[in-house]
CSV table of C-alpha atoms and ligand atoms in Angstrom, one decimal:
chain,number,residue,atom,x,y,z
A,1,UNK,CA,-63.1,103.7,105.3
A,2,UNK,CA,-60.6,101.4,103.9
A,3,UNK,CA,-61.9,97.8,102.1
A,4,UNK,CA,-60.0,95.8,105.2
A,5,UNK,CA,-61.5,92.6,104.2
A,6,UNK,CA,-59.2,93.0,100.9
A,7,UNK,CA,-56.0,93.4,103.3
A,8,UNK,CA,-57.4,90.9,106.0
A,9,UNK,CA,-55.5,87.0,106.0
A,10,UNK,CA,-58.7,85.4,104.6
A,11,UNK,CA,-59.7,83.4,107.2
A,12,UNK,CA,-60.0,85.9,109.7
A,13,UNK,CA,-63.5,85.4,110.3
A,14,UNK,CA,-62.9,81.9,111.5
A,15,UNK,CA,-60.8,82.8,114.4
A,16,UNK,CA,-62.8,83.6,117.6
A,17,UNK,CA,-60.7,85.6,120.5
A,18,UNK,CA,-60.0,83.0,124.2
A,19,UNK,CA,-62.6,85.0,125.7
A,20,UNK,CA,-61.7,86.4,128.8
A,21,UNK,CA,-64.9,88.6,129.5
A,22,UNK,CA,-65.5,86.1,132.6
A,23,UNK,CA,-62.4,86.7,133.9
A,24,UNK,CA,-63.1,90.6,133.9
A,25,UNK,CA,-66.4,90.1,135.7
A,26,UNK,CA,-64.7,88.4,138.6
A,27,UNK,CA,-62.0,90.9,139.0
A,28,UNK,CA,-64.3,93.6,139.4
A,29,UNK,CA,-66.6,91.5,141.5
A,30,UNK,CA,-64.6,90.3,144.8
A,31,UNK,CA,-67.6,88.7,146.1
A,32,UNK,CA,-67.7,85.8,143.4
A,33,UNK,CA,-66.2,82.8,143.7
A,34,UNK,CA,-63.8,81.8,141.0
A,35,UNK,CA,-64.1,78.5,140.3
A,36,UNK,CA,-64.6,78.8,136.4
A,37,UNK,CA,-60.8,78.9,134.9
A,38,UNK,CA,-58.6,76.1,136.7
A,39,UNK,CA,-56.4,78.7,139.3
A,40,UNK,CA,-55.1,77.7,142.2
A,41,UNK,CA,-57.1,79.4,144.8
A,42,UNK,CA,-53.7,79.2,147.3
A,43,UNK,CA,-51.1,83.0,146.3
A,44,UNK,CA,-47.6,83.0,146.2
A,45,UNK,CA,-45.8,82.3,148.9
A,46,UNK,CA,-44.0,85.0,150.7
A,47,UNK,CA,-40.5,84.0,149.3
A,48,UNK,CA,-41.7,84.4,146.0
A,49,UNK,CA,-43.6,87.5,146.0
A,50,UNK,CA,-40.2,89.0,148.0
A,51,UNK,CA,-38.1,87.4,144.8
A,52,UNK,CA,-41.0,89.3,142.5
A,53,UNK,CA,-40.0,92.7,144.4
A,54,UNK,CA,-36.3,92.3,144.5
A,55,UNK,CA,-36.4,91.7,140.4
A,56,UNK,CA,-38.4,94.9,140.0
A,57,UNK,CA,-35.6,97.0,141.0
A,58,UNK,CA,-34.1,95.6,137.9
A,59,UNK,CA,-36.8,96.6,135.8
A,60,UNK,CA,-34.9,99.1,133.7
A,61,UNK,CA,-32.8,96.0,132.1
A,62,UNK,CA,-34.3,93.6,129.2
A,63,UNK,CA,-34.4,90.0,130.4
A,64,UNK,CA,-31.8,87.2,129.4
A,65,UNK,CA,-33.1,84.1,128.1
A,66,UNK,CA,-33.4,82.3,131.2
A,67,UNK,CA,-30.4,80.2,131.4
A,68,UNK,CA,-29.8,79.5,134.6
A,69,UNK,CA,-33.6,78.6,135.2
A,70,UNK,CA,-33.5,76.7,131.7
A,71,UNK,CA,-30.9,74.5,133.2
A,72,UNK,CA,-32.8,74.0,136.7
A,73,UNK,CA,-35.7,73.0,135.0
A,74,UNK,CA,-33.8,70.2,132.6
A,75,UNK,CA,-32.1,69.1,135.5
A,76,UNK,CA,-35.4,68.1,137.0
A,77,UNK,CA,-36.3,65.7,133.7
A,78,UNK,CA,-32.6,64.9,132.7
A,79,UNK,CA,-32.2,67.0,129.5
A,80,UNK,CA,-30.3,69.9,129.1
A,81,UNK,CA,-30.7,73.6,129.0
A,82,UNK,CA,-30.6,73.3,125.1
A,83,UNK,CA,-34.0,71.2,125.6
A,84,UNK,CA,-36.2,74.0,127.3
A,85,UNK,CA,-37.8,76.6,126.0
A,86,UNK,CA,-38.9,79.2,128.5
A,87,UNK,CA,-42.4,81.1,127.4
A,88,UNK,CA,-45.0,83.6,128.9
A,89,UNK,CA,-47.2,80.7,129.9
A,90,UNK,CA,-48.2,77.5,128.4
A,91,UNK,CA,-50.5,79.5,125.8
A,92,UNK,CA,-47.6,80.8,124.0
A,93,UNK,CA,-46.3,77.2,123.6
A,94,UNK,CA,-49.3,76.3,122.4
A,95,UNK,CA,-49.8,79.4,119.5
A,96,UNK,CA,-46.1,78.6,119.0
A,97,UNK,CA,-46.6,75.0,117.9
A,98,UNK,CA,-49.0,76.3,115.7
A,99,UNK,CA,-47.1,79.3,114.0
A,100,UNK,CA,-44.3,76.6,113.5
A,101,UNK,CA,-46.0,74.0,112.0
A,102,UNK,CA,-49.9,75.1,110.7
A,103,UNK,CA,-50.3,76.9,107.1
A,104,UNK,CA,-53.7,77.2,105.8
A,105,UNK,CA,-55.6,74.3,105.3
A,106,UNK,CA,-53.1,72.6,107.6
A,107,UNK,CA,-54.8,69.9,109.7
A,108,UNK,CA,-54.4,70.0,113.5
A,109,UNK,CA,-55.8,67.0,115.6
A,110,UNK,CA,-57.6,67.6,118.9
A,111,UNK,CA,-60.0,65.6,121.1
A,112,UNK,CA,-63.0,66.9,122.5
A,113,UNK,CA,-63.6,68.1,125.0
A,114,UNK,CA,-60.1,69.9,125.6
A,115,UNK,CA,-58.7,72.9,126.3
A,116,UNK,CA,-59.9,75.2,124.0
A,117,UNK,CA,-57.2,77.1,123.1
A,118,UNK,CA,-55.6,74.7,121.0
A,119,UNK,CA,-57.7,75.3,118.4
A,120,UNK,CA,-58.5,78.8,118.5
A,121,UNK,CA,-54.5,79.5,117.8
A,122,UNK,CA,-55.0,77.1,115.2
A,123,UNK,CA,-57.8,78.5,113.3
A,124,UNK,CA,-55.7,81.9,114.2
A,125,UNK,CA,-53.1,80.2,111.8
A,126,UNK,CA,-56.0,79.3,109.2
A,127,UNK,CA,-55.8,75.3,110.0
A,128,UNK,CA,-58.5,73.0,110.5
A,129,UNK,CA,-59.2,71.6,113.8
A,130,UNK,CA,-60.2,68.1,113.5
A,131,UNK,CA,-61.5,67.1,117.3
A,132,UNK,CA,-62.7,63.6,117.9
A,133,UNK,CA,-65.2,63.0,121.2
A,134,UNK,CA,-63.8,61.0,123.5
A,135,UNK,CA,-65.5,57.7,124.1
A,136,UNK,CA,-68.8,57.5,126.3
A,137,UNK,CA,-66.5,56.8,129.4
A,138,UNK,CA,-64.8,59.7,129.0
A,139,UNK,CA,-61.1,58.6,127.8
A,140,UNK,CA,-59.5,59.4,124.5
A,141,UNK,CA,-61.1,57.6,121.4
A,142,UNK,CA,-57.4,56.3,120.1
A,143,UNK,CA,-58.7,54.2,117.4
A,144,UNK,CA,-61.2,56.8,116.1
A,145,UNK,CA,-58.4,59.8,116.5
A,146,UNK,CA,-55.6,57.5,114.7
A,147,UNK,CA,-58.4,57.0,111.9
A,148,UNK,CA,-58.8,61.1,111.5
A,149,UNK,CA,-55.1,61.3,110.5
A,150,UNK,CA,-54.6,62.7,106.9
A,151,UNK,CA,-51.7,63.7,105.1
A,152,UNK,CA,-52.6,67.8,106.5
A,153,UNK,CA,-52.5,66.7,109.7
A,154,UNK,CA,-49.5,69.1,111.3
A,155,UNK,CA,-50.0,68.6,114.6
A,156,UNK,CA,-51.9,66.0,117.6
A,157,UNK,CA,-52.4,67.6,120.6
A,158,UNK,CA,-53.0,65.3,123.4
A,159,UNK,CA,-53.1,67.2,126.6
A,160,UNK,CA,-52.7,64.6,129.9
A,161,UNK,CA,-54.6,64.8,132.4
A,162,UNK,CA,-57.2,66.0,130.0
A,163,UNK,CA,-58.9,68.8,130.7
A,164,UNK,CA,-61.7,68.9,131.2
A,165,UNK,CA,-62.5,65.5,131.3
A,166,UNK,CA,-59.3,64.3,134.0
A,167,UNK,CA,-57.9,61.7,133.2
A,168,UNK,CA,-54.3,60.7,131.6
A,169,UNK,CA,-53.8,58.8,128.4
A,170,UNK,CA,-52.4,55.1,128.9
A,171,UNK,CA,-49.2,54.8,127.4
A,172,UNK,CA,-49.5,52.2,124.9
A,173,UNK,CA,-52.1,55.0,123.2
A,174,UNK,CA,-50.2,57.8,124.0
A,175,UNK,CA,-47.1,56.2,121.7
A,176,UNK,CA,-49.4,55.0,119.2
A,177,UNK,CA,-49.8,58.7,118.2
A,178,UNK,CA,-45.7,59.3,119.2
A,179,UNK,CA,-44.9,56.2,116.5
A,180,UNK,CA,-46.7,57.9,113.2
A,181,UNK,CA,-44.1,61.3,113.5
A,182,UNK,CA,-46.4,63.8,113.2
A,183,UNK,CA,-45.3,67.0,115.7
A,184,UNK,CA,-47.1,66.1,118.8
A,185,UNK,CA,-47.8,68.6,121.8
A,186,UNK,CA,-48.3,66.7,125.0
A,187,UNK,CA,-49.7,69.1,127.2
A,188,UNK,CA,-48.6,68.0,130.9
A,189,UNK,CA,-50.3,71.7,132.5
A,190,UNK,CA,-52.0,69.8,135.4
A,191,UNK,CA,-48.8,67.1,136.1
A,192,UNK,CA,-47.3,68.8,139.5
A,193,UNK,CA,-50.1,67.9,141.4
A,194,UNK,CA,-49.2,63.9,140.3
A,195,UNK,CA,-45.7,64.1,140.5
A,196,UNK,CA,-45.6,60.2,141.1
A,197,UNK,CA,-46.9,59.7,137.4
A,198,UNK,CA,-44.0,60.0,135.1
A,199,UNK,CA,-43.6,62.7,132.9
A,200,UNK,CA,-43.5,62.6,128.9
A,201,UNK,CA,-40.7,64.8,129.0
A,202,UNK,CA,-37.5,61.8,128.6
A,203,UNK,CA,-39.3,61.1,125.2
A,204,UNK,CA,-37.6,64.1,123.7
A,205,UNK,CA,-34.4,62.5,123.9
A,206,UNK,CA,-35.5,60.0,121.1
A,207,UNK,CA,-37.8,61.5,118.8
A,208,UNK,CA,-37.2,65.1,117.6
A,209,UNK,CA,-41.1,66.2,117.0
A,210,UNK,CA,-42.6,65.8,120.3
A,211,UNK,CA,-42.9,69.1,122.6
A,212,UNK,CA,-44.2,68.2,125.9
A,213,UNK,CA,-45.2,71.2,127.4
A,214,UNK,CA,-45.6,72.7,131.6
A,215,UNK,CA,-46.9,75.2,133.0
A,216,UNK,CA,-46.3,77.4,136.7
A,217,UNK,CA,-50.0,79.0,136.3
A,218,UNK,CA,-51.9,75.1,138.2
A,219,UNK,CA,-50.0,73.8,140.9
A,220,UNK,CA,-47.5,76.7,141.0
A,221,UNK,CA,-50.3,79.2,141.6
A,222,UNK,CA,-48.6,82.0,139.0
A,223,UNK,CA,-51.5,82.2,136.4
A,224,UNK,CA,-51.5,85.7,137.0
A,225,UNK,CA,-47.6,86.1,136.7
A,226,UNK,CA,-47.3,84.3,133.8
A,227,UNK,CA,-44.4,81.5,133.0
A,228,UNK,CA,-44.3,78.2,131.4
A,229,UNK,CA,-41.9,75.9,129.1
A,230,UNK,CA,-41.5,73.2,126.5
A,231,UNK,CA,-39.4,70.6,126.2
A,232,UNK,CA,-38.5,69.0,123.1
A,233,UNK,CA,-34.8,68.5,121.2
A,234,UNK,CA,-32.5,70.6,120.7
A,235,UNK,CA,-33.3,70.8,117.0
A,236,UNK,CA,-36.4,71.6,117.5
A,237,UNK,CA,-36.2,74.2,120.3
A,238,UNK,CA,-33.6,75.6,117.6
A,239,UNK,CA,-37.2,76.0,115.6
A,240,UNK,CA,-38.9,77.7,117.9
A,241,UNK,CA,-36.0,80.4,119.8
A,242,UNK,CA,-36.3,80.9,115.1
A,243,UNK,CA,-39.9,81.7,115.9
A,244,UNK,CA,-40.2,83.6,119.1
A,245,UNK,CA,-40.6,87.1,120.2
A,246,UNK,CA,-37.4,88.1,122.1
A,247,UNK,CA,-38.3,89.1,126.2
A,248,UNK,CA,-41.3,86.9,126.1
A,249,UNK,CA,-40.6,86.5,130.3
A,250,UNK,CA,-40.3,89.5,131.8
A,251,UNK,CA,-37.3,89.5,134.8
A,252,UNK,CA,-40.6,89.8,137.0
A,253,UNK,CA,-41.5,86.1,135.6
A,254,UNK,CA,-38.4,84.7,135.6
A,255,UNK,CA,-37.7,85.8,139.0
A,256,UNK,CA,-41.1,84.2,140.2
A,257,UNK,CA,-40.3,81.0,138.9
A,258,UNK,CA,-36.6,80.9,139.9
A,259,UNK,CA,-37.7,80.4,143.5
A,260,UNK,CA,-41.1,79.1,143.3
A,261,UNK,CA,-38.6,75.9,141.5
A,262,UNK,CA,-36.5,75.8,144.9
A,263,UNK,CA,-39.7,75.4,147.1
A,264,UNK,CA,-40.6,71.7,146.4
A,265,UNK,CA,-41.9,71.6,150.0
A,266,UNK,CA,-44.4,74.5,148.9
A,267,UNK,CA,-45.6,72.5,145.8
A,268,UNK,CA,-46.0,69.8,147.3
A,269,UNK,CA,-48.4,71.4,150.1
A,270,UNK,CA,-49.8,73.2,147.1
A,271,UNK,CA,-50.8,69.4,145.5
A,272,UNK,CA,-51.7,67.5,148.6
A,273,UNK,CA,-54.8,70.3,149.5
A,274,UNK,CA,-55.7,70.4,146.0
A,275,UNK,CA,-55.7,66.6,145.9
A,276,UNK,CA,-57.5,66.6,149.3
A,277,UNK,CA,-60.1,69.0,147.9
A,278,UNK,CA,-60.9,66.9,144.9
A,279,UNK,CA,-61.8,64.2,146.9
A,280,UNK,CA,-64.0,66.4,149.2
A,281,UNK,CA,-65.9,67.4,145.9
A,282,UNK,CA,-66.0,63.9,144.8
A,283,UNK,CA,-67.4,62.4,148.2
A,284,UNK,CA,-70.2,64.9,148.3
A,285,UNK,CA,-71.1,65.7,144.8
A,286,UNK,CA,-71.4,61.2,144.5
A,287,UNK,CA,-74.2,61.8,147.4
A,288,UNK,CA,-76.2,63.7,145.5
A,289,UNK,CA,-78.5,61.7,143.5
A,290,UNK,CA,-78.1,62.1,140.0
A,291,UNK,CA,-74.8,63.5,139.7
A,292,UNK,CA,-71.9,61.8,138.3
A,293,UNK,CA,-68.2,63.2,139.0
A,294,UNK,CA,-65.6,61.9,136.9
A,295,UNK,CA,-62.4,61.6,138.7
A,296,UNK,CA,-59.6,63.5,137.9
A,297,UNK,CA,-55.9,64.0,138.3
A,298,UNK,CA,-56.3,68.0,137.6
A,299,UNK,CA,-57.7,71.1,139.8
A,300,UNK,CA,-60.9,70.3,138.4
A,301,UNK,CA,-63.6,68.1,138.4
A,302,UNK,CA,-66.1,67.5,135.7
A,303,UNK,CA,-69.3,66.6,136.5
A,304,UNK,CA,-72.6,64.9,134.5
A,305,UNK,CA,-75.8,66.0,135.2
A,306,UNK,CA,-78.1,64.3,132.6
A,307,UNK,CA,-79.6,61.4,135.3
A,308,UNK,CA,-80.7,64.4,137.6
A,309,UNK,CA,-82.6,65.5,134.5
A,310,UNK,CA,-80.5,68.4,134.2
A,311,UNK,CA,-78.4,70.3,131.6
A,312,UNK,CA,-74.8,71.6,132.7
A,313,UNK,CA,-75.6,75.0,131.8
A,314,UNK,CA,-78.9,75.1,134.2
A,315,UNK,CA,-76.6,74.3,137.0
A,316,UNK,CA,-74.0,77.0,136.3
A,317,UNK,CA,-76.4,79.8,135.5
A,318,UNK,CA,-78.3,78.9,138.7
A,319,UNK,CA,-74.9,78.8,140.9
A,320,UNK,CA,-74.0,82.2,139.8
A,321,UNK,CA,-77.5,83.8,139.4
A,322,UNK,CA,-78.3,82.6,143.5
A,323,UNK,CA,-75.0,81.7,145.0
A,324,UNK,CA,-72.3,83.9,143.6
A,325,UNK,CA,-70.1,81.0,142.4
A,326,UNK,CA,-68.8,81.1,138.9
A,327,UNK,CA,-68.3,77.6,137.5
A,328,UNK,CA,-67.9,76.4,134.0
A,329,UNK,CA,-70.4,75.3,131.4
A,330,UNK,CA,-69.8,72.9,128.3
A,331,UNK,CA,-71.4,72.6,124.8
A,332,UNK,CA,-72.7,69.5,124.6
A,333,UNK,CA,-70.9,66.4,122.8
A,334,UNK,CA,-72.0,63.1,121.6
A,335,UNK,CA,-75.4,64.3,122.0
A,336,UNK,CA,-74.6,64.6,125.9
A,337,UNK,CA,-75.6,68.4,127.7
A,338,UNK,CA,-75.6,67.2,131.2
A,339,UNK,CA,-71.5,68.2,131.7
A,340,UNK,CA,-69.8,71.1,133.9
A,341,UNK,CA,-66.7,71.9,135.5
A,342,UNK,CA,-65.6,72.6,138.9
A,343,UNK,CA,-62.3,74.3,139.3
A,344,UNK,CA,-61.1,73.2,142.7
A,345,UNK,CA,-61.5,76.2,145.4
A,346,UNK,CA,-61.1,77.1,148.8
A,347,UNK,CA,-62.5,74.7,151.6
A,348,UNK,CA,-65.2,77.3,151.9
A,349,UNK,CA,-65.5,77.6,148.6
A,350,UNK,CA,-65.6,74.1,147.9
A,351,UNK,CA,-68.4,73.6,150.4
A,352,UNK,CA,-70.6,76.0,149.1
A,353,UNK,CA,-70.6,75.4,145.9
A,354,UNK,CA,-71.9,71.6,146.8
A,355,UNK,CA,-74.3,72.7,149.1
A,356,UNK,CA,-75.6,75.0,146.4
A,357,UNK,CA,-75.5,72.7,143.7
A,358,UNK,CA,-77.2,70.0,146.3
A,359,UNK,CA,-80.0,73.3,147.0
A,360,UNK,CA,-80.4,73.4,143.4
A,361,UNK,CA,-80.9,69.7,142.5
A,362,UNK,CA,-83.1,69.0,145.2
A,363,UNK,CA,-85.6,71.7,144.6
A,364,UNK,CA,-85.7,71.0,140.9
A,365,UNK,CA,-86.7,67.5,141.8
A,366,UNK,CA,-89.5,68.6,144.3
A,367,UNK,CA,-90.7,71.3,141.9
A,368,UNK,CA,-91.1,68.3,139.3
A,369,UNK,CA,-93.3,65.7,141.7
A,370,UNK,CA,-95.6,69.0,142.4
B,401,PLP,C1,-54.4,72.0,129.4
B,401,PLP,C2,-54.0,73.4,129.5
B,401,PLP,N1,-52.9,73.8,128.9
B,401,PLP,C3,-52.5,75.1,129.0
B,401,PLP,C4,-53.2,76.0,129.7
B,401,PLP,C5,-52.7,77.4,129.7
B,401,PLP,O1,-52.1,77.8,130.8
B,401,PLP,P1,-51.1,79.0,130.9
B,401,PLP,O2,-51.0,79.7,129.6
B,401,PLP,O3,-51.6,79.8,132.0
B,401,PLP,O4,-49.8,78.3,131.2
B,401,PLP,C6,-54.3,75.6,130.4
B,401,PLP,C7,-55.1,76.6,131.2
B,401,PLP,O5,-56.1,76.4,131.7
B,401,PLP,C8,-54.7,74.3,130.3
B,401,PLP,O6,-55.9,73.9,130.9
């Protein structure tokens, strides 16, 4: 056996794998409801499944670089083609920004909670993730996160409607962290389903380190096929085509996205029942006493469970022990443990998950009077 450790980058036994055991266990289990990792529960629609098939006949040929999708997609924010970079997903985006700009050591600002994958890739790249709670109310800590800048710090991640917690940063914060220059990824995954709020995106124009990033896995509903992008200047996206692996969309991906673009009527419907569904879950998670849902702007709602007297994690490993639904868990912050997240379903799905998270409250409280 060979001494690995001596050949291993030294910090490998900080980085810990996205897990995606969870994701196995509901593929080989139809019957569960997936309401765990922010999908759209709504497929493809027919035209781009049909666009999917027509592209695999092309199979045999290595993809371009996406140019004539690269220039649909600036036209929709004003830039130019020279502006997008086209990736297998928002997670490459995010790894990118790390491989560009972390070394060891390197400091990369987060909140918390957030999407976890930001700094997984950036512990992959041997930085150190510096995450600040948000504030009790849920919103980003700007003061506290402006304080926990450093010379190391190589990147801020703000990601807008945050996930988990929903909400967008106000703009006066949101350019207090543009102003100090640091590369900044503003992580706009969940935007399509508000297009009315304004994207970050005409900000690239005038400063050369911001990236604002999009995704086609949320209100697109292609998680499974794969395709995001990032937008920043042309200098920049010079740095990262340096970076990138070549094919990193497949002419299946591309294809998929190509016309899932032209359908604006399709996203649209895609928003409005998600948006619709939210408030369902809001309306009757709020009746049950105890609970508190946060509102959000995403396909998922994150909920606080510490008045019913319960922890997040009771409430998630009752809903899948009894009920068959698989929502999501959080570590606690801020000394709070009461937190968990709904990923917005089906109607069906959506009403049983309340009426078993409702089963479960009420006979925790009963079970505590006797
Ligand atoms: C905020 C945020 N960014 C990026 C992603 C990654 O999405 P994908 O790689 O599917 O584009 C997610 C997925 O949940 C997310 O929540």
């Amino acid at each position: 056996m060979a001494d690995l450790k001596r050949f291993l980058v030294p910090w490998i036994d900080q980085v810990k794998p996205y897990s995606t055991d969870d994701i196995s266990v509901v593929w080989s289990r139809p019957e569960l409801k997936r309401m765990f990792v922010n999908e759209n529960p709504l497929p493809p629609s027919e035209r781009v499944v049909k666009a999917v098939a027509e592209a695999a006949r092309l199979g045999n040929r290595y993809p371009d670089n996406g140019p004539r999708i690269r220039a649909k997609i600036a036209k929709k924010f004003d830039l130019t083609p020279e502006n997008v970079y086209i990736s297998h997903g928002s997670s490459e985006i995010i790894d990118m920004i790390m491989r560009l700009f972390v070394t060891p050591g390197d400091e990369v600002l987060i909140p918390n909670p957030t999407f976890s994958l930001y700094a997984i890739r950036a512990r992959a790249l041997g930085g150190k993730v510096v995450a600040v709670d948000v504030r009790p109310d849920l919103q980003y800590d700007t003061p506290a996160m402006l304080k926990a800048i450093t010379p190391r710090t190589k990147v801020i991640v703000i990601c807008t409607p945050n996930n988990p917690t929903g909400d967008f940063i106000p703009d006066a914060d949101l350019m207090k962290f543009v102003e100090l220059g640091v590369p900044i990824m503003i992580d706009e995954a969940y935007l399509e389903y508000h297009p009315e709020h304004e994207s970050k995106a005409g900000l690239v124009r005038k400063y050369d380190h911001v990236m604002v990033s999009h995704t086609f896995s949320k209100a697109y509903g292609m998680a499974g096929i794969r395709f995001g992008y990032v937008l920043a200047h042309e200098r920049l996206i010079g740095y990262f085509r340096n970076m990138q692996m070549p094919w990193n969309t497949s002419v299946l991906s591309l294809a998929a996205a190509e016309a899932a673009l032209d359908e604006e009527e399709e996203l649209k419907r895609k928003a409005a029942y998600n948006n619709a569904e939210l408030d369902y879950l809001v309306k009757e998670l709020s009746k049950i006493p105890g609970l508190k849902p946060y509102h959000s702007r995403g396909n998922y709602l994150f909920v606080d469970a510490a008045d019913a007297g319960l922890t997040g994690k009771e409430i998630v490993d009752h809903v899948f022990e009894k009920d068959n639904i698989m929502i999501k868990s959080y570590a606690s912050f801020s000394g709070r443990n009461g937190f968990f997240r709904i990923t917005v379903g089906t109607h069906e799905e959506n009403i049983a998950c309340v009426e078993a998270i409702k089963r479960y409250v009420d006979n925790r409280k009963k079970a505590n009077k006797n």
